[in-house]
Coordinates of N, CA and C in Angstrom, one line a residue:
M1 N 15.3 12.8 35.0 CA 16.3 13.0 33.9 C 15.7 12.7 32.6
C2 N 14.7 11.9 32.5 CA 14.0 11.6 31.2 C 13.4 12.9 30.6
R3 N 12.8 13.6 31.5 CA 12.2 14.9 31.1 C 13.2 15.8 30.5
A4 N 14.4 15.9 31.2 CA 15.4 16.8 30.7 C 16.0 16.3 29.4
L5 N 16.2 15.0 29.2 CA 16.7 14.4 28.0 C 15.7 14.8 26.8
R6 N 14.4 14.6 27.1 CA 13.4 14.9 26.1 C 13.4 16.3 25.7
R7 N 13.5 17.2 26.6 CA 13.6 18.7 26.3 C 14.9 19.0 25.6
L8 N 15.9 18.3 25.8 CA 17.2 18.5 25.1 C 17.3 17.9 23.8
G9 N 16.2 17.3 23.3 CA 16.2 16.8 21.9 C 16.2 15.3 21.7
V10 N 16.2 14.5 22.8 CA 16.1 13.1 22.6 C 14.7 12.7 22.2
G11 N 14.5 12.0 21.1 CA 13.2 11.7 20.6 C 12.5 10.7 21.6
H12 N 11.2 10.7 21.5 CA 10.4 9.8 22.4 C 10.8 8.3 22.1
A13 N 11.0 7.9 20.9 CA 11.4 6.5 20.5 C 12.7 6.1 21.1
D14 N 13.6 7.0 21.3 CA 14.9 6.7 21.8 C 15.1 7.0 23.3
L15 N 14.1 7.6 23.9 CA 14.2 8.1 25.3 C 14.6 7.0 26.3
K16 N 13.9 5.9 26.2 CA 14.2 4.8 27.2 C 15.7 4.3 27.1
D17 N 16.1 4.1 25.8 CA 17.5 3.6 25.6 C 18.5 4.6 26.1
V18 N 18.3 5.9 25.7 CA 19.3 6.9 26.1 C 19.3 7.1 27.7
S19 N 18.1 7.1 28.3 CA 18.1 7.3 29.7 C 18.7 6.0 30.4
Q20 N 18.5 4.9 29.9 CA 19.1 3.7 30.5 C 20.7 3.8 30.4
E21 N 21.2 4.2 29.3 CA 22.6 4.4 29.1 C 23.1 5.5 30.1
L22 N 22.3 6.5 30.2 CA 22.7 7.6 31.1 C 22.8 7.1 32.6
F23 N 21.8 6.4 33.0 CA 21.8 5.9 34.4 C 22.9 4.9 34.6
L24 N 23.3 4.1 33.6 CA 24.4 3.2 33.8 C 25.7 4.0 33.9
A25 N 25.8 5.0 33.1 CA 27.0 5.9 33.2 C 27.1 6.6 34.6
V26 N 25.9 7.1 35.1 CA 25.9 7.7 36.4 C 26.3 6.7 37.5
H27 N 25.8 5.5 37.4 CA 26.1 4.4 38.3 C 27.7 4.1 38.3
R28 N 28.2 4.1 37.1 CA 29.7 3.8 37.0 C 30.5 4.9 37.6
Q29 N 30.0 6.2 37.5 CA 30.8 7.3 37.9 C 30.4 7.8 39.3
L30 N 29.5 7.1 40.0 CA 29.0 7.6 41.3 C 30.1 7.7 42.3
A31 N 31.1 6.9 42.2 CA 32.2 7.0 43.2 C 33.0 8.4 43.0
T32 N 32.9 9.0 41.9 CA 33.6 10.2 41.6 C 32.8 11.5 42.1
F33 N 31.5 11.3 42.5 CA 30.7 12.4 42.9 C 31.2 12.9 44.2
D34 N 31.3 14.3 44.3 CA 31.7 15.0 45.5 C 30.4 15.3 46.3
A35 N 30.2 14.5 47.4 CA 29.0 14.6 48.2 C 28.8 16.0 48.8
T36 N 29.8 16.8 48.8 CA 29.7 18.2 49.4 C 29.0 19.1 48.4
R37 N 28.9 18.7 47.2 CA 28.2 19.6 46.2 C 26.8 19.1 45.9
P38 N 26.0 19.9 45.3 CA 24.7 19.5 44.9 C 24.7 18.5 43.8
I39 N 23.8 17.5 43.8 CA 23.8 16.4 42.8 C 23.1 16.8 41.5
R40 N 22.2 17.7 41.6 CA 21.4 18.1 40.4 C 22.3 18.6 39.2
P41 N 23.2 19.5 39.5 CA 24.1 19.9 38.3 C 25.0 18.8 37.8
W42 N 25.4 17.9 38.7 CA 26.2 16.8 38.3 C 25.4 15.9 37.4
L43 N 24.2 15.6 37.8 CA 23.3 14.7 36.9 C 22.9 15.4 35.6
F44 N 22.7 16.7 35.7 CA 22.3 17.4 34.5 C 23.4 17.4 33.5
G45 N 24.6 17.5 34.0 CA 25.8 17.4 33.1 C 25.8 16.1 32.3
F46 N 25.4 15.0 32.9 CA 25.3 13.7 32.2 C 24.2 13.9 31.1
A47 N 23.1 14.5 31.5 CA 22.0 14.6 30.5 C 22.4 15.5 29.3
L48 N 23.1 16.5 29.6 CA 23.6 17.4 28.5 C 24.5 16.6 27.5
R49 N 25.5 15.9 28.1 CA 26.4 15.1 27.2 C 25.7 14.0 26.5
F50 N 24.8 13.3 27.1 CA 24.1 12.2 26.4 C 23.2 12.7 25.4
A51 N 22.5 13.9 25.6 CA 21.6 14.5 24.6 C 22.4 14.9 23.4
A52 N 23.6 15.5 23.7 CA 24.4 16.0 22.6 C 24.9 14.8 21.7
N53 N 25.4 13.8 22.4 CA 25.8 12.6 21.7 C 24.7 12.0 20.9
H54 N 23.5 11.9 21.5 CA 22.4 11.4 20.8 C 22.1 12.2 19.5
R55 N 22.1 13.5 19.6 CA 21.9 14.3 18.4 C 22.9 14.1 17.3
K56 N 24.1 13.9 17.7 CA 25.2 13.6 16.7 C 24.9 12.2 16.0
L57 N 24.5 11.2 16.8 CA 24.2 9.9 16.2 C 22.9 9.9 15.4
A58 N 22.0 10.7 15.8 CA 20.7 10.8 15.1 C 20.9 11.4 13.7
R59 N 21.8 12.3 13.6 CA 22.1 12.9 12.3 C 22.6 11.8 11.3
L60 N 23.4 10.9 11.9 CA 23.9 9.8 11.0 C 22.8 8.8 10.6
R61 N 21.9 8.6 11.5 CA 20.8 7.7 11.2 C 19.7 8.3 10.3
D62 N 19.7 9.6 10.1 CA 18.6 10.3 9.4 C 18.7 10.0 7.9
H63 N 19.4 9.1 7.4 CA 19.5 8.8 6.0 C 18.4 7.8 5.6
V64 N 17.5 7.4 6.5 CA 16.5 6.5 6.2 C 15.4 7.2 5.4
S65 N 15.0 6.7 4.2 CA 14.1 7.4 3.4 C 12.7 7.2 4.0
I66 N 11.8 8.2 3.6 CA 10.4 8.1 4.0 C 9.7 6.9 3.5
D67 N 10.1 6.5 2.3 CA 9.5 5.3 1.7 C 9.7 4.0 2.5
A68 N 10.8 4.0 3.2 CA 11.2 2.8 4.0 C 10.4 2.8 5.3
M69 N 9.8 3.9 5.7 CA 9.1 4.0 6.9 C 7.8 3.2 6.8
P70 N 7.4 2.4 7.8 CA 6.1 1.7 7.8 C 4.9 2.7 7.8
H71 N 3.9 2.3 7.1 CA 2.7 3.1 7.1 C 1.8 2.7 8.2
H72 N 1.3 3.7 9.0 CA 0.4 3.4 10.1 C -0.9 4.0 9.9
A73 N -1.9 3.6 10.7 CA -3.2 4.2 10.7 C -3.1 5.6 11.3
P74 N -4.1 6.5 10.9 CA -4.0 7.8 11.5 C -4.1 7.8 13.0
P75 N -3.4 8.7 13.6 CA -3.3 8.7 15.1 C -4.7 9.0 15.7
A76 N -4.9 8.5 16.9 CA -6.2 8.7 17.6 C -6.2 10.2 18.1
P77 N -7.4 10.7 18.3 CA -7.5 12.1 18.8 C -6.7 12.2 20.1
R78 N -6.1 13.4 20.3 CA -5.3 13.6 21.5 C -5.9 14.8 22.3
D79 N -5.6 14.8 23.6 CA -6.1 15.8 24.4 C -5.2 17.1 24.3
A80 N -5.8 18.2 24.8 CA -5.1 19.5 24.7 C -3.7 19.5 25.4
N81 N -3.6 18.8 26.6 CA -2.3 18.8 27.3 C -1.2 18.1 26.4
V82 N -1.6 17.0 25.8 CA -0.6 16.3 25.0 C -0.2 17.1 23.8
E83 N -1.2 17.8 23.2 CA -0.9 18.7 22.0 C 0.0 19.8 22.4
A84 N -0.3 20.4 23.6 CA 0.5 21.5 24.1 C 2.0 21.1 24.4
R85 N 2.1 19.9 25.0 CA 3.4 19.4 25.3 C 4.2 19.1 24.0
D86 N 3.5 18.6 23.0 CA 4.2 18.3 21.7 C 4.6 19.6 21.0
L87 N 3.7 20.6 21.1 CA 4.1 21.9 20.5 C 5.3 22.5 21.2
V88 N 5.4 22.4 22.5 CA 6.6 22.9 23.2 C 7.8 22.1 22.7
L89 N 7.7 20.8 22.7 CA 8.9 20.0 22.3 C 9.3 20.3 20.8
R90 N 8.3 20.4 19.9 CA 8.7 20.7 18.5 C 9.3 22.1 18.4
A91 N 8.8 23.1 19.2 CA 9.4 24.4 19.2 C 10.8 24.4 19.7
L92 N 11.0 23.6 20.8 CA 12.4 23.5 21.3 C 13.3 22.9 20.3
E93 N 12.8 21.9 19.5 CA 13.7 21.2 18.5 C 14.1 22.2 17.4
T94 N 13.4 23.3 17.2 CA 13.8 24.2 16.1 C 14.8 25.2 16.5
M95 N 15.1 25.3 17.8 CA 16.0 26.3 18.4 C 17.4 25.9 18.2
P96 N 18.3 26.9 18.1 CA 19.8 26.5 18.1 C 20.1 25.9 19.5
Y97 N 20.9 24.8 19.4 CA 21.2 24.0 20.6 C 21.6 24.8 21.8
E98 N 22.5 25.7 21.7 CA 23.0 26.4 22.8 C 21.9 27.2 23.5
R99 N 21.0 27.8 22.7 CA 19.9 28.6 23.3 C 18.9 27.7 23.9
R100 N 18.7 26.5 23.3 CA 17.7 25.6 23.8 C 18.2 25.1 25.2
V101 N 19.5 24.8 25.3 CA 20.0 24.3 26.6 C 19.8 25.4 27.7
A102 N 20.1 26.6 27.4 CA 19.9 27.7 28.3 C 18.5 27.9 28.8
V103 N 17.6 27.8 27.8 CA 16.1 28.0 28.1 C 15.6 26.8 28.9
V104 N 16.0 25.6 28.5 CA 15.6 24.4 29.2 C 16.1 24.5 30.7
M105 N 17.4 24.7 30.8 CA 17.9 24.8 32.2 C 17.3 25.8 33.0
H106 N 17.1 27.0 32.5 CA 16.5 28.2 33.3 C 15.0 28.1 33.4
D107 N 14.3 28.1 32.3 CA 12.9 28.2 32.4 C 12.1 26.9 32.7
L108 N 12.7 25.8 32.3 CA 11.9 24.5 32.5 C 12.5 23.7 33.7
E109 N 13.8 23.8 33.9 CA 14.4 23.0 35.0 C 14.6 23.8 36.2
G110 N 14.5 25.2 36.1 CA 14.5 26.0 37.3 C 15.9 26.4 37.8
W111 N 16.9 26.3 36.9 CA 18.3 26.7 37.3 C 18.4 28.2 37.3
G112 N 19.3 28.7 38.2 CA 19.6 30.1 38.2 C 20.7 30.3 37.2
A113 N 20.8 31.6 36.7 CA 21.8 31.9 35.7 C 23.3 31.6 36.3
P114 N 23.6 31.9 37.5 CA 24.9 31.6 38.0 C 25.2 30.0 38.0
E115 N 24.2 29.2 38.3 CA 24.4 27.8 38.2 C 24.6 27.4 36.7
I116 N 23.9 27.9 35.8 CA 24.1 27.6 34.4 C 25.5 28.0 34.0
E117 N 26.0 29.2 34.4 CA 27.3 29.7 34.1 C 28.4 28.7 34.6
R118 N 28.2 28.2 35.8 CA 29.2 27.2 36.3 C 29.1 25.9 35.5
E119 N 27.9 25.4 35.3 CA 27.8 24.1 34.6 C 28.3 24.1 33.2
L120 N 27.9 25.2 32.4 CA 28.3 25.3 31.0 C 29.7 25.9 30.8
R121 N 30.2 26.5 31.9 CA 31.5 27.2 31.8 C 31.5 28.2 30.7
I122 N 30.5 29.1 30.8 CA 30.4 30.3 29.9 C 30.2 31.5 30.7
P123 N 30.5 32.7 30.2 CA 30.3 33.9 31.0 C 28.8 34.1 31.3
L124 N 28.6 34.8 32.4 CA 27.2 35.0 32.9 C 26.4 35.9 31.9
G125 N 27.1 36.8 31.3 CA 26.4 37.6 30.2 C 26.0 36.8 29.0
T126 N 26.8 35.8 28.7 CA 26.4 34.8 27.6 C 25.2 34.0 28.0
V127 N 25.1 33.6 29.3 CA 24.0 32.9 29.8 C 22.7 33.7 29.6
Y128 N 22.7 34.9 30.1 CA 21.6 35.8 30.0 C 21.2 36.1 28.5
S129 N 22.2 36.2 27.7 CA 21.9 36.5 26.3 C 21.3 35.2 25.6
R130 N 21.8 34.1 25.9 CA 21.2 32.8 25.4 C 19.8 32.6 25.8
I131 N 19.5 32.9 27.1 CA 18.1 32.8 27.6 C 17.2 33.8 26.9
R132 N 17.6 35.0 26.8 CA 16.8 36.1 26.1 C 16.6 35.7 24.7
L133 N 17.6 35.4 23.9 CA 17.5 35.0 22.5 C 16.7 33.7 22.3
G134 N 16.9 32.8 23.3 CA 16.2 31.5 23.2 C 14.7 31.7 23.4
R135 N 14.3 32.6 24.3 CA 12.9 32.9 24.5 C 12.3 33.4 23.3
I136 N 13.0 34.3 22.6 CA 12.5 34.9 21.3 C 12.4 33.8 20.3
D137 N 13.4 32.9 20.2 CA 13.3 31.8 19.3 C 12.1 30.9 19.6
F138 N 11.9 30.6 20.8 CA 10.8 29.8 21.3 C 9.5 30.4 20.9
R139 N 9.3 31.6 21.3 CA 8.0 32.3 21.0 C 7.7 32.3 19.5
D140 N 8.8 32.6 18.7 CA 8.6 32.6 17.2 C 8.2 31.3 16.7
A141 N 8.9 30.2 17.2 CA 8.6 28.9 16.8 C 7.2 28.4 17.1
V142 N 6.8 28.7 18.3 CA 5.4 28.4 18.7 C 4.4 29.1 17.8
T143 N 4.6 30.3 17.5 CA 3.7 31.1 16.7 C 3.7 30.5 15.3
R144 N 4.8 30.2 14.7 CA 4.9 29.6 13.4 C 4.3 28.2 13.3
L145 N 4.6 27.3 14.3 CA 4.0 26.0 14.3 C 2.5 26.0 14.6
S146 N 2.0 26.9 15.4 CA 0.6 27.0 15.6 C -0.1 27.4 14.3
R147 N 0.5 28.4 13.6 CA -0.1 28.8 12.3 C -0.1 27.7 11.4
E148 N 0.9 26.9 11.3 CA 1.0 25.7 10.4 C -0.1 24.7 10.7
Q149 N -0.4 24.6 12.0 CA -1.5 23.6 12.4 C -2.9 24.2 12.3
G150 N -2.9 25.5 12.0 CA -4.2 26.2 11.8 C -4.8 26.5 13.2
E151 N -4.0 26.7 14.2 CA -4.5 27.1 15.5 C -4.4 28.5 15.6
P152 N -5.1 29.1 16.6 CA -5.1 30.6 16.8 C -3.8 31.1 17.3

């Protein structure tokens, strides 16, 4: 669930707190789970709601000025896998939320379009459209961010 939360826009600094709250909510609601249905969509629904709530709260907290931020030493060199993961996360953050959710669910979490349709309660054609447009958004964001970093 932590991976899904991160992909849905929960920042690394807040990931432990949000995932802890999510797991507490899951524990409280466990008695309402219908064991005849798959658990993955039920759990992902929690992740969607918690990520959306986190994004709303984060907008309220974004009033902190840069000058108030502590100054740190330059970061240590990072390996290519970490850089690639960060590029993917930054690209996802630039995407419209609805498209990001569809791409994360389909391409990164492995959900089928009909599963996404049922979970998000949107028409199947809308699911396919969001995935297609989200992939275009993602590709464009990766290209732009790579250029900004001076990568090929």
